[in-house]
mmCIF file of C-alpha atoms and ligand atoms in Angstrom:
data_model
loop_
_atom_site.group_PDB
_atom_site.id
_atom_site.type_symbol
_atom_site.label_atom_id
_atom_site.label_comp_id
_atom_site.label_asym_id
_atom_site.label_seq_id
_atom_site.Cartn_x
_atom_site.Cartn_y
_atom_site.Cartn_z
ATOM 1 C CA MET A 5 -0.527 46.977 8.584
ATOM 2 C CA ALA A 6 1.929 46.165 5.796
ATOM 3 C CA LYS A 7 4.574 43.588 6.589
ATOM 4 C CA GLN A 8 7.827 45.352 7.366
ATOM 5 C CA TYR A 9 10.048 42.648 5.908
ATOM 6 C CA ASP A 10 9.995 39.895 3.297
ATOM 7 C CA VAL A 11 12.221 37.305 4.961
ATOM 8 C CA LEU A 12 13.399 36.676 8.482
ATOM 9 C CA PHE A 13 16.704 35.115 9.476
ATOM 10 C CA ARG A 14 17.653 34.030 12.960
ATOM 11 C CA LEU A 15 21.365 34.084 13.619
ATOM 12 C CA LEU A 16 23.322 33.266 16.747
ATOM 13 C CA LEU A 17 26.624 34.445 18.207
ATOM 14 C CA ILE A 18 28.546 31.974 20.359
ATOM 15 C CA GLY A 19 32.037 31.937 21.866
ATOM 16 C CA ASP A 20 33.880 32.389 25.154
ATOM 17 C CA SER A 21 32.941 35.113 27.595
ATOM 18 C CA GLY A 22 34.600 38.433 26.790
ATOM 19 C CA VAL A 23 35.491 37.742 23.149
ATOM 20 C CA GLY A 24 33.286 40.635 22.038
ATOM 21 C CA LYS A 25 30.009 39.089 20.874
ATOM 22 C CA THR A 26 27.845 41.829 22.371
ATOM 23 C CA CYS A 27 30.093 44.572 20.997
ATOM 24 C CA LEU A 28 29.969 43.066 17.536
ATOM 25 C CA LEU A 29 26.209 43.008 17.662
ATOM 26 C CA CYS A 30 25.884 46.552 19.018
ATOM 27 C CA ARG A 31 28.152 47.805 16.276
ATOM 28 C CA PHE A 32 26.068 46.078 13.656
ATOM 29 C CA THR A 33 22.623 47.104 14.883
ATOM 30 C CA ASP A 34 23.196 50.451 16.628
ATOM 31 C CA ASN A 35 26.633 51.500 15.407
ATOM 32 C CA GLU A 36 27.837 51.715 18.991
ATOM 33 C CA PHE A 37 30.835 50.388 20.865
ATOM 34 C CA HIS A 38 30.985 49.833 24.623
ATOM 35 C CA SER A 39 34.376 49.618 26.229
ATOM 36 C CA SER A 40 33.101 48.007 29.424
ATOM 37 C CA HIS A 41 32.454 44.294 29.663
ATOM 38 C CA ILE A 42 29.025 43.596 31.091
ATOM 39 C CA SER A 43 28.536 39.849 30.774
ATOM 40 C CA THR A 44 25.394 38.771 28.971
ATOM 41 C CA ILE A 45 23.028 36.851 31.206
ATOM 42 C CA GLY A 46 21.535 33.919 29.335
ATOM 43 C CA VAL A 47 20.572 35.310 25.926
ATOM 44 C CA ASP A 48 19.680 38.648 24.456
ATOM 45 C CA PHE A 49 18.755 39.637 20.931
ATOM 46 C CA LYS A 50 18.724 42.566 18.556
ATOM 47 C CA MET A 51 17.162 43.035 15.150
ATOM 48 C CA LYS A 52 18.031 44.895 12.031
ATOM 49 C CA THR A 53 16.338 45.088 8.670
ATOM 50 C CA ILE A 54 18.486 45.437 5.601
ATOM 51 C CA GLU A 55 17.646 45.511 1.929
ATOM 52 C CA VAL A 56 19.253 43.005 -0.416
ATOM 53 C CA ASP A 57 18.384 43.375 -4.105
ATOM 54 C CA GLY A 58 15.085 45.064 -3.213
ATOM 55 C CA ILE A 59 14.152 42.385 -0.667
ATOM 56 C CA LYS A 60 13.639 43.487 2.927
ATOM 57 C CA VAL A 61 15.560 41.048 5.092
ATOM 58 C CA ARG A 62 14.997 41.146 8.814
ATOM 59 C CA ILE A 63 17.934 39.762 10.736
ATOM 60 C CA GLN A 64 17.317 38.670 14.287
ATOM 61 C CA ILE A 65 20.619 38.074 16.043
ATOM 62 C CA TRP A 66 20.757 36.205 19.320
ATOM 63 C CA ASP A 67 23.652 37.110 21.560
ATOM 64 C CA THR A 68 24.474 34.307 23.986
ATOM 65 C CA ALA A 69 26.351 34.379 27.272
ATOM 66 C CA GLY A 70 29.818 32.890 26.975
ATOM 67 C CA GLN A 71 29.931 31.892 30.615
ATOM 68 C CA GLU A 72 29.696 28.173 31.217
ATOM 69 C CA ARG A 73 26.944 28.449 33.797
ATOM 70 C CA TYR A 74 24.432 29.651 31.177
ATOM 71 C CA GLN A 75 25.072 26.919 28.655
ATOM 72 C CA THR A 76 22.017 24.867 29.431
ATOM 73 C CA ILE A 77 19.950 27.904 28.481
ATOM 74 C CA THR A 78 21.977 29.032 25.484
ATOM 75 C CA LYS A 79 22.121 25.571 23.872
ATOM 76 C CA GLN A 80 18.360 25.650 23.554
ATOM 77 C CA TYR A 81 18.728 28.394 20.943
ATOM 78 C CA TYR A 82 21.130 26.516 18.657
ATOM 79 C CA ARG A 83 18.483 24.460 16.941
ATOM 80 C CA ARG A 84 16.329 27.439 16.047
ATOM 81 C CA ALA A 85 19.166 29.379 14.402
ATOM 82 C CA GLN A 86 19.664 29.443 10.675
ATOM 83 C CA GLY A 87 23.265 30.487 11.013
ATOM 84 C CA ILE A 88 25.756 30.453 13.856
ATOM 85 C CA PHE A 89 28.780 32.710 14.200
ATOM 86 C CA LEU A 90 31.682 31.232 16.141
ATOM 87 C CA VAL A 91 33.456 34.168 17.739
ATOM 88 C CA TYR A 92 36.879 34.319 19.386
ATOM 89 C CA ASP A 93 39.309 37.038 20.406
ATOM 90 C CA ILE A 94 42.344 37.037 18.137
ATOM 91 C CA SER A 95 44.561 37.980 21.068
ATOM 92 C CA SER A 96 43.339 35.079 23.203
ATOM 93 C CA GLU A 97 44.801 31.712 22.254
ATOM 94 C CA ARG A 98 42.487 30.109 24.784
ATOM 95 C CA SER A 99 39.305 31.472 23.202
ATOM 96 C CA TYR A 100 40.597 30.303 19.816
ATOM 97 C CA GLN A 101 41.294 26.745 20.982
ATOM 98 C CA HIS A 102 37.843 26.689 22.591
ATOM 99 C CA ILE A 103 36.255 27.032 19.161
ATOM 100 C CA MET A 104 36.486 23.233 18.892
ATOM 101 C CA LYS A 105 34.400 22.940 22.022
ATOM 102 C CA TRP A 106 31.779 25.342 20.661
ATOM 103 C CA VAL A 107 31.625 23.406 17.413
ATOM 104 C CA SER A 108 31.013 20.141 19.270
ATOM 105 C CA ASP A 109 28.286 21.790 21.335
ATOM 106 C CA VAL A 110 26.552 22.772 18.097
ATOM 107 C CA ASP A 111 27.091 19.253 16.759
ATOM 108 C CA GLU A 112 25.268 17.849 19.770
ATOM 109 C CA VAL A 113 22.052 19.620 18.905
ATOM 110 C CA GLY A 114 22.305 20.139 15.163
ATOM 111 C CA ASP A 115 23.058 17.992 12.171
ATOM 112 C CA ALA A 116 26.549 19.329 11.701
ATOM 113 C CA THR A 117 28.109 15.917 12.423
ATOM 114 C CA SER A 118 27.114 14.925 8.924
ATOM 115 C CA LEU A 119 29.642 17.362 7.499
ATOM 116 C CA PRO A 120 32.309 15.190 5.893
ATOM 117 C CA GLY A 121 35.862 15.008 7.054
ATOM 118 C CA ARG A 122 35.616 16.509 10.511
ATOM 119 C CA ARG A 123 37.772 14.611 12.961
ATOM 120 C CA GLU A 124 37.757 14.537 16.721
ATOM 121 C CA GLY A 125 40.742 16.321 18.194
ATOM 122 C CA THR A 126 41.477 18.375 15.070
ATOM 123 C CA SER A 127 44.223 20.830 15.894
ATOM 124 C CA LEU A 128 43.448 24.374 14.837
ATOM 125 C CA GLY A 129 47.029 25.520 14.911
ATOM 126 C CA LYS A 130 48.022 28.789 16.539
ATOM 127 C CA ALA A 131 45.624 31.717 16.689
ATOM 128 C CA SER A 132 48.583 33.958 15.930
ATOM 129 C CA SER A 133 49.506 32.103 12.756
ATOM 130 C CA GLN A 134 47.927 33.655 9.680
ATOM 131 C CA GLY A 135 47.999 30.387 7.712
ATOM 132 C CA GLY A 136 46.702 28.404 10.691
ATOM 133 C CA ARG A 137 43.741 30.684 11.129
ATOM 134 C CA ALA A 138 42.913 30.700 7.465
ATOM 135 C CA ASN A 139 42.881 26.903 7.469
ATOM 136 C CA ALA A 140 40.838 26.562 10.635
ATOM 137 C CA SER A 141 37.416 26.802 9.076
ATOM 138 C CA ARG A 142 38.495 24.368 6.367
ATOM 139 C CA LYS A 143 39.734 21.876 8.966
ATOM 140 C CA LEU A 144 36.468 22.160 10.811
ATOM 141 C CA CYS A 145 34.563 21.710 7.552
ATOM 142 C CA LEU A 146 32.609 24.881 8.116
ATOM 143 C CA PRO A 147 30.638 26.112 5.145
ATOM 144 C CA GLN A 148 31.864 29.697 5.483
ATOM 145 C CA PRO A 149 35.400 31.040 5.583
ATOM 146 C CA TRP A 150 37.169 32.600 8.531
ATOM 147 C CA MET A 151 36.724 36.351 8.763
ATOM 148 C CA LYS A 152 38.437 38.987 10.780
ATOM 149 C CA THR A 153 36.230 41.657 12.280
ATOM 150 C CA SER A 154 35.994 44.067 15.155
ATOM 151 C CA GLY A 155 33.388 45.731 17.305
ATOM 152 C CA THR A 156 35.500 48.864 17.244
ATOM 153 C CA HIS A 157 35.469 49.288 13.481
ATOM 154 C CA GLN A 158 32.130 49.896 11.852
ATOM 155 C CA LYS A 159 33.127 48.716 8.379
ATOM 156 C CA ALA A 160 34.625 45.420 9.506
ATOM 157 C CA SER A 161 31.653 44.607 11.686
ATOM 158 C CA ARG A 162 29.121 45.284 8.958
ATOM 159 C CA ARG A 163 31.055 43.276 6.450
ATOM 160 C CA SER A 164 31.364 40.221 8.612
ATOM 161 C CA LEU A 165 27.767 40.082 9.688
ATOM 162 C CA LEU A 166 26.304 40.914 6.333
ATOM 163 C CA VAL A 167 28.118 38.095 4.649
ATOM 164 C CA ILE A 168 25.310 35.674 5.364
ATOM 165 C CA ARG A 169 22.764 36.347 2.669
ATOM 166 C CA PRO A 170 19.577 34.568 1.772
ATOM 167 C CA THR A 171 19.737 32.266 -1.212
ATOM 168 C CA ARG A 172 17.232 32.167 -4.007
ATOM 169 C CA SER A 173 14.946 29.216 -4.237
ATOM 170 C CA ARG A 174 14.639 27.226 -7.476
ATOM 171 C CA ASN A 175 11.747 29.326 -8.752
ATOM 172 C CA GLY A 176 13.857 32.441 -8.293
ATOM 173 C CA ARG A 177 11.932 33.864 -5.328
ATOM 174 C CA TRP A 178 13.385 34.639 -1.959
ATOM 175 C CA GLU A 179 12.279 32.281 0.719
ATOM 176 C CA GLU A 180 12.240 32.292 4.467
ATOM 177 C CA SER A 181 14.366 29.457 5.708
ATOM 178 C CA LYS A 182 12.565 26.978 7.929
ATOM 179 C CA GLY A 183 15.271 27.165 10.555
ATOM 180 C CA SER A 184 15.143 23.594 11.770
ATOM 181 C CA LYS A 185 18.814 22.851 11.337
ATOM 182 C CA SER A 186 21.781 24.420 13.042
ATOM 183 C CA THR A 187 24.881 24.850 10.971
ATOM 184 C CA PRO A 188 28.078 26.285 12.349
ATOM 185 C CA GLY A 189 28.837 29.501 10.534
ATOM 186 C CA PRO A 190 32.007 31.429 9.961
ATOM 187 C CA LEU A 191 34.733 31.767 12.523
ATOM 188 C CA LEU A 192 34.963 35.406 13.495
ATOM 189 C CA GLY A 193 38.362 36.512 14.720
ATOM 190 C CA LEU A 194 37.855 39.749 16.582
ATOM 191 C CA GLN A 195 40.760 42.099 16.383
ATOM 192 C CA GLY A 196 42.810 42.046 19.548
ATOM 193 C CA HIS A 197 42.100 44.294 22.450
ATOM 194 C CA SER A 198 44.667 46.746 21.265
HETATM 195 N N1 GTP B 218 39.972 46.336 21.347
HETATM 196 C C1 GTP B 218 38.811 45.714 21.188
HETATM 197 N N2 GTP B 218 38.067 45.441 22.286
HETATM 198 C C2 GTP B 218 36.888 44.829 22.109
HETATM 199 C C3 GTP B 218 36.421 44.455 20.814
HETATM 200 N N3 GTP B 218 35.224 43.863 20.964
HETATM 201 C C4 GTP B 218 34.951 43.864 22.278
HETATM 202 N N4 GTP B 218 35.950 44.437 22.990
HETATM 203 C C5 GTP B 218 36.018 44.588 24.443
HETATM 204 O O1 GTP B 218 35.966 43.277 25.021
HETATM 205 C C6 GTP B 218 35.200 43.279 26.217
HETATM 206 C C7 GTP B 218 34.136 42.204 26.169
HETATM 207 O O2 GTP B 218 33.202 42.498 25.139
HETATM 208 P P1 GTP B 218 31.709 41.881 25.119
HETATM 209 O O3 GTP B 218 31.127 42.215 23.791
HETATM 210 O O4 GTP B 218 30.943 42.318 26.301
HETATM 211 O O5 GTP B 218 32.025 40.315 25.236
HETATM 212 P P2 GTP B 218 31.028 39.067 25.139
HETATM 213 O O6 GTP B 218 31.668 38.057 24.265
HETATM 214 O O7 GTP B 218 29.669 39.509 24.736
HETATM 215 O O8 GTP B 218 31.025 38.536 26.636
HETATM 216 P P3 GTP B 218 29.913 37.643 27.409
HETATM 217 O O9 GTP B 218 28.627 38.401 27.378
HETATM 218 O O10 GTP B 218 30.470 37.526 28.806
HETATM 219 O O11 GTP B 218 29.835 36.322 26.729
HETATM 220 C C8 GTP B 218 34.635 44.686 26.381
HETATM 221 O O12 GTP B 218 35.438 45.373 27.337
HETATM 222 C C9 GTP B 218 34.804 45.312 25.009
HETATM 223 O O13 GTP B 218 34.994 46.689 25.061
HETATM 224 C C10 GTP B 218 37.259 44.757 19.686
HETATM 225 O O14 GTP B 218 36.928 44.454 18.543
HETATM 226 N N5 GTP B 218 38.442 45.377 19.941
#
């Protein structure tokens, strides 16, 4: 049987419980939104194949439980991911401040500590401050910018999750990433529960 995709990417969603990770994923893969909060147990995943410049890219997205009690399980998935989305709820200052904690968890298992300039105890500023949020990913030395998205809006969700794209190798061909290193990805600020 012909291969249904050319490259495979494994991505991971992490962040506090209830920030909307599952909703973001459901919107992206199934174009659905669920208003009830059913906490993820451990990890779950969904897949979607998209076409980028004629290349079939299969995206496997792992949705992790935000609850502390599952963290021994969820941390095991960090190393295998090729990109990690740090998700918080824009209306929850607490979930925003916790981003630092999620970043250090990723640091523990990945090679992200080698990113220059990151300092312990970096203050992210207020979640409600536009400038503060925009600077947060820079302060954390994340390779991708902060993005605002929402599980309730199809366009925003697609845009935020599609932003990670495969890069061309030196010989101009698309390559499957080996996936041995975990790198914190963009900060996703979900629109408030309004
Ligand atoms: N208004 C609004 N509500 C949202 C949005 N995204 C998620 N929600 C609501 O937030 C609640 C939690 O969403 P989930 O996606 O289950 O949260 P989670 O981060 O996966 O939670 P855990 O599995 O416990 O880690 C649900 O009641 C959703 O309906 C959003 O963009 N806007």
